[in-house]
């Protein structure tokens, strides 16, 4: 009986140590000094909400084989941001995947500096780097300059505009040689 209690106690100690480690890592991730990223001066969140087609990106691991990606932003009753990313795996006919994240507006003067939680307890920087005056395209980046999304209200975007954006993002420090175009195929059989 004592042996079982000791073993259960050891499991509890390991569990508590793991939880504390996660909390410490999360606090380090959200409090360390972040590289400066110049965001849009002001984003009208009401106009920003809705669907955005992912046109080109420096992808995260789960997006490398994604097609038909749509990022949807909506406001919650608490004033936070609900981020829902829907895409198809491997092809436009592939299995649909949906990922939901919670977002917070970190800089309420500009509304362009957010924190997004892909997985508890993380809160990662998420920057609206560009948005055109008609809210027809936007560029989102991260604090480590590794991930970037060029998105449009339509599934197609002018190639010359994409190249101009890519040039500006290169000047900011993003490695645009790694940019990938996401297939957006919306035929009647989708």
mmCIF file of C-alpha atoms in Angstrom:
data_model
loop_
_atom_site.group_PDB
_atom_site.id
_atom_site.type_symbol
_atom_site.label_atom_id
_atom_site.label_comp_id
_atom_site.label_asym_id
_atom_site.label_seq_id
_atom_site.Cartn_x
_atom_site.Cartn_y
_atom_site.Cartn_z
ATOM 1 C CA UNK A 1 0.000 0.000 0.000
ATOM 2 C CA UNK A 2 2.816 2.429 0.816
ATOM 3 C CA UNK A 3 4.515 1.547 -2.465
ATOM 4 C CA UNK A 4 1.399 2.477 -4.495
ATOM 5 C CA UNK A 5 0.965 5.790 -2.654
ATOM 6 C CA UNK A 6 4.610 6.671 -3.245
ATOM 7 C CA UNK A 7 4.289 5.830 -6.937
ATOM 8 C CA UNK A 8 1.118 7.940 -7.258
ATOM 9 C CA UNK A 9 2.884 10.744 -5.411
ATOM 10 C CA UNK A 10 5.803 10.562 -7.847
ATOM 11 C CA UNK A 11 3.400 10.821 -10.791
ATOM 12 C CA UNK A 12 1.794 13.875 -9.205
ATOM 13 C CA UNK A 13 5.204 15.511 -8.702
ATOM 14 C CA UNK A 14 6.105 14.888 -12.343
ATOM 15 C CA UNK A 15 2.733 16.258 -13.481
ATOM 16 C CA UNK A 16 3.100 19.406 -11.344
ATOM 17 C CA UNK A 17 6.675 19.940 -12.528
ATOM 18 C CA UNK A 18 5.498 19.635 -16.146
ATOM 19 C CA UNK A 19 2.701 22.150 -15.590
ATOM 20 C CA UNK A 20 5.094 24.596 -13.921
ATOM 21 C CA UNK A 21 7.566 24.220 -16.800
ATOM 22 C CA UNK A 22 4.826 25.017 -19.325
ATOM 23 C CA UNK A 23 3.763 28.079 -17.324
ATOM 24 C CA UNK A 24 7.350 29.336 -17.131
ATOM 25 C CA UNK A 25 7.905 28.767 -20.868
ATOM 26 C CA UNK A 26 4.654 30.563 -21.695
ATOM 27 C CA UNK A 27 5.560 33.538 -19.548
ATOM 28 C CA UNK A 28 8.981 33.735 -21.185
ATOM 29 C CA UNK A 29 7.393 33.594 -24.637
ATOM 30 C CA UNK A 30 5.060 36.492 -23.907
ATOM 31 C CA UNK A 31 7.320 38.737 -21.826
ATOM 32 C CA UNK A 32 10.673 38.629 -23.596
ATOM 33 C CA UNK A 33 11.619 41.633 -25.687
ATOM 34 C CA UNK A 34 10.335 41.129 -29.200
ATOM 35 C CA UNK A 35 11.934 42.382 -32.421
ATOM 36 C CA UNK A 36 10.338 45.599 -33.609
ATOM 37 C CA UNK A 37 7.775 45.173 -36.364
ATOM 38 C CA UNK A 38 6.169 48.245 -37.855
ATOM 39 C CA UNK A 39 2.452 47.553 -38.161
ATOM 40 C CA UNK A 40 -0.348 49.438 -39.832
ATOM 41 C CA UNK A 41 -1.068 52.716 -38.039
ATOM 42 C CA UNK A 42 -4.726 51.812 -37.549
ATOM 43 C CA UNK A 43 -6.944 48.848 -38.424
ATOM 44 C CA UNK A 44 -10.731 49.121 -38.307
ATOM 45 C CA UNK A 45 -11.509 45.767 -36.720
ATOM 46 C CA UNK A 46 -15.125 45.766 -37.941
ATOM 47 C CA UNK A 47 -13.901 46.134 -41.546
ATOM 48 C CA UNK A 48 -11.111 43.621 -40.973
ATOM 49 C CA UNK A 49 -13.406 40.825 -39.779
ATOM 50 C CA UNK A 50 -14.666 38.228 -42.229
ATOM 51 C CA UNK A 51 -13.052 35.845 -44.685
ATOM 52 C CA UNK A 52 -9.557 36.230 -46.142
ATOM 53 C CA UNK A 53 -8.217 33.847 -48.795
ATOM 54 C CA UNK A 54 -4.604 32.835 -48.195
ATOM 55 C CA UNK A 55 -2.783 33.686 -51.435
ATOM 56 C CA UNK A 56 0.904 33.325 -50.557
ATOM 57 C CA UNK A 57 2.704 32.442 -47.343
ATOM 58 C CA UNK A 58 5.815 31.505 -45.460
ATOM 59 C CA UNK A 59 4.043 28.463 -44.027
ATOM 60 C CA UNK A 60 3.928 26.838 -40.640
ATOM 61 C CA UNK A 61 4.463 23.063 -40.579
ATOM 62 C CA UNK A 62 0.764 22.221 -40.809
ATOM 63 C CA UNK A 63 0.220 24.484 -43.860
ATOM 64 C CA UNK A 64 2.858 23.023 -46.177
ATOM 65 C CA UNK A 65 0.342 20.842 -48.066
ATOM 66 C CA UNK A 66 -2.703 23.082 -47.590
ATOM 67 C CA UNK A 67 -4.983 24.288 -50.367
ATOM 68 C CA UNK A 68 -8.081 26.523 -50.387
ATOM 69 C CA UNK A 69 -7.042 28.202 -47.139
ATOM 70 C CA UNK A 70 -9.440 30.751 -45.695
ATOM 71 C CA UNK A 71 -8.759 32.691 -42.511
ATOM 72 C CA UNK A 72 -11.884 34.055 -40.824
ATOM 73 C CA UNK A 73 -11.766 36.700 -38.112
ATOM 74 C CA UNK A 74 -14.741 37.513 -35.915
ATOM 75 C CA UNK A 75 -15.259 39.476 -32.719
ATOM 76 C CA UNK A 76 -16.385 37.738 -29.552
ATOM 77 C CA UNK A 77 -18.766 39.278 -27.020
ATOM 78 C CA UNK A 78 -15.747 39.951 -24.778
ATOM 79 C CA UNK A 79 -14.077 42.012 -27.513
ATOM 80 C CA UNK A 80 -11.510 39.362 -28.371
ATOM 81 C CA UNK A 81 -10.827 37.872 -31.791
ATOM 82 C CA UNK A 82 -11.893 34.401 -32.900
ATOM 83 C CA UNK A 83 -9.588 33.111 -35.630
ATOM 84 C CA UNK A 84 -10.810 30.163 -37.678
ATOM 85 C CA UNK A 85 -8.554 28.731 -40.361
ATOM 86 C CA UNK A 86 -10.169 26.320 -42.814
ATOM 87 C CA UNK A 87 -8.211 24.505 -45.513
ATOM 88 C CA UNK A 88 -8.075 21.279 -47.480
ATOM 89 C CA UNK A 89 -5.215 18.833 -47.078
ATOM 90 C CA UNK A 90 -3.094 18.002 -50.168
ATOM 91 C CA UNK A 91 -5.657 19.065 -52.810
ATOM 92 C CA UNK A 92 -8.876 21.064 -53.215
ATOM 93 C CA UNK A 93 -10.728 17.758 -52.919
ATOM 94 C CA UNK A 94 -8.725 16.708 -49.840
ATOM 95 C CA UNK A 95 -9.982 16.374 -46.308
ATOM 96 C CA UNK A 96 -11.186 19.652 -44.800
ATOM 97 C CA UNK A 97 -9.308 20.798 -41.718
ATOM 98 C CA UNK A 98 -10.471 23.525 -39.338
ATOM 99 C CA UNK A 99 -8.267 25.157 -36.733
ATOM 100 C CA UNK A 100 -9.640 27.666 -34.253
ATOM 101 C CA UNK A 101 -7.522 30.100 -32.234
ATOM 102 C CA UNK A 102 -8.248 32.838 -29.756
ATOM 103 C CA UNK A 103 -6.789 36.285 -30.328
ATOM 104 C CA UNK A 104 -6.370 39.434 -28.249
ATOM 105 C CA UNK A 105 -5.785 42.943 -29.485
ATOM 106 C CA UNK A 106 -2.536 43.842 -27.748
ATOM 107 C CA UNK A 107 -2.247 47.437 -28.994
ATOM 108 C CA UNK A 108 -5.718 48.994 -28.858
ATOM 109 C CA UNK A 109 -4.536 52.277 -30.408
ATOM 110 C CA UNK A 110 -3.606 50.647 -33.707
ATOM 111 C CA UNK A 111 -5.549 47.337 -33.462
ATOM 112 C CA UNK A 112 -2.693 45.929 -35.580
ATOM 113 C CA UNK A 113 -0.661 44.194 -32.857
ATOM 114 C CA UNK A 114 -2.325 41.018 -31.549
ATOM 115 C CA UNK A 115 -1.521 37.950 -29.526
ATOM 116 C CA UNK A 116 -2.920 34.661 -30.777
ATOM 117 C CA UNK A 117 -3.210 31.394 -28.892
ATOM 118 C CA UNK A 118 -2.768 28.377 -31.160
ATOM 119 C CA UNK A 119 -2.286 26.119 -28.154
ATOM 120 C CA UNK A 120 -2.600 26.777 -24.439
ATOM 121 C CA UNK A 121 -0.633 28.349 -22.733
ATOM 122 C CA UNK A 122 1.067 30.107 -25.659
ATOM 123 C CA UNK A 123 0.184 33.643 -26.752
ATOM 124 C CA UNK A 124 2.181 34.485 -29.857
ATOM 125 C CA UNK A 125 2.692 37.892 -31.515
ATOM 126 C CA UNK A 126 0.631 38.413 -34.659
ATOM 127 C CA UNK A 127 1.086 41.622 -36.619
ATOM 128 C CA UNK A 128 -1.041 43.254 -39.295
ATOM 129 C CA UNK A 129 1.843 44.597 -41.356
ATOM 130 C CA UNK A 130 -0.182 45.935 -44.269
ATOM 131 C CA UNK A 131 -3.794 46.429 -45.256
ATOM 132 C CA UNK A 132 -4.943 48.331 -48.289
ATOM 133 C CA UNK A 133 -7.316 51.266 -47.895
ATOM 134 C CA UNK A 134 -10.283 49.271 -49.242
ATOM 135 C CA UNK A 135 -9.528 46.256 -47.006
ATOM 136 C CA UNK A 136 -9.105 44.006 -50.052
ATOM 137 C CA UNK A 137 -5.703 42.562 -49.127
ATOM 138 C CA UNK A 138 -3.670 42.246 -45.950
ATOM 139 C CA UNK A 139 -0.245 40.997 -44.869
ATOM 140 C CA UNK A 140 0.214 39.290 -41.502
ATOM 141 C CA UNK A 141 3.597 38.563 -39.923
ATOM 142 C CA UNK A 142 5.141 37.193 -36.746
ATOM 143 C CA UNK A 143 7.829 38.430 -34.382
ATOM 144 C CA UNK A 144 10.472 35.942 -35.517
ATOM 145 C CA UNK A 145 10.176 36.857 -39.247
ATOM 146 C CA UNK A 146 9.631 33.164 -40.098
ATOM 147 C CA UNK A 147 5.922 33.162 -40.924
ATOM 148 C CA UNK A 148 3.962 35.461 -43.198
ATOM 149 C CA UNK A 149 0.563 35.426 -44.866
ATOM 150 C CA UNK A 150 -0.546 37.495 -47.851
ATOM 151 C CA UNK A 151 -4.319 37.326 -47.964
ATOM 152 C CA UNK A 152 -7.080 38.724 -50.138
ATOM 153 C CA UNK A 153 -10.854 39.046 -49.997
ATOM 154 C CA UNK A 154 -10.869 37.134 -53.313
ATOM 155 C CA UNK A 155 -9.303 33.773 -54.178
ATOM 156 C CA UNK A 156 -7.116 35.400 -56.849
ATOM 157 C CA UNK A 157 -4.746 38.351 -56.498
ATOM 158 C CA UNK A 158 -2.782 40.399 -59.012
ATOM 159 C CA UNK A 159 0.697 38.879 -59.457
ATOM 160 C CA UNK A 160 2.362 42.284 -59.757
ATOM 161 C CA UNK A 161 0.848 43.335 -56.410
ATOM 162 C CA UNK A 162 2.110 40.121 -54.793
ATOM 163 C CA UNK A 163 5.614 40.865 -56.117
ATOM 164 C CA UNK A 164 5.473 44.435 -54.761
ATOM 165 C CA UNK A 165 4.381 43.146 -51.349
ATOM 166 C CA UNK A 166 7.132 40.499 -51.426
ATOM 167 C CA UNK A 167 9.725 43.172 -52.153
ATOM 168 C CA UNK A 168 8.529 45.259 -49.190
ATOM 169 C CA UNK A 169 8.564 42.199 -46.915
ATOM 170 C CA UNK A 170 12.123 41.358 -48.021
ATOM 171 C CA UNK A 171 13.114 44.895 -47.012
ATOM 172 C CA UNK A 172 11.543 44.238 -43.591
ATOM 173 C CA UNK A 173 13.661 41.104 -43.046
ATOM 174 C CA UNK A 174 11.473 38.236 -44.261
ATOM 175 C CA UNK A 175 13.119 35.572 -46.451
ATOM 176 C CA UNK A 176 10.722 35.789 -49.378
ATOM 177 C CA UNK A 177 12.730 33.246 -51.385
ATOM 178 C CA UNK A 178 10.743 30.688 -49.348
ATOM 179 C CA UNK A 179 7.321 32.119 -50.274
ATOM 180 C CA UNK A 180 4.742 29.554 -51.374
ATOM 181 C CA UNK A 181 1.592 30.214 -53.352
ATOM 182 C CA UNK A 182 -1.480 28.480 -51.985
ATOM 183 C CA UNK A 183 -3.742 26.835 -54.513
ATOM 184 C CA UNK A 184 -7.195 28.392 -54.449
ATOM 185 C CA UNK A 185 -9.499 26.256 -56.581
ATOM 186 C CA UNK A 186 -13.215 26.824 -56.131
ATOM 187 C CA UNK A 187 -14.906 24.848 -58.899
ATOM 188 C CA UNK A 188 -18.553 23.764 -58.689
ATOM 189 C CA UNK A 189 -17.588 20.306 -57.364
ATOM 190 C CA UNK A 190 -15.966 21.707 -54.190
#
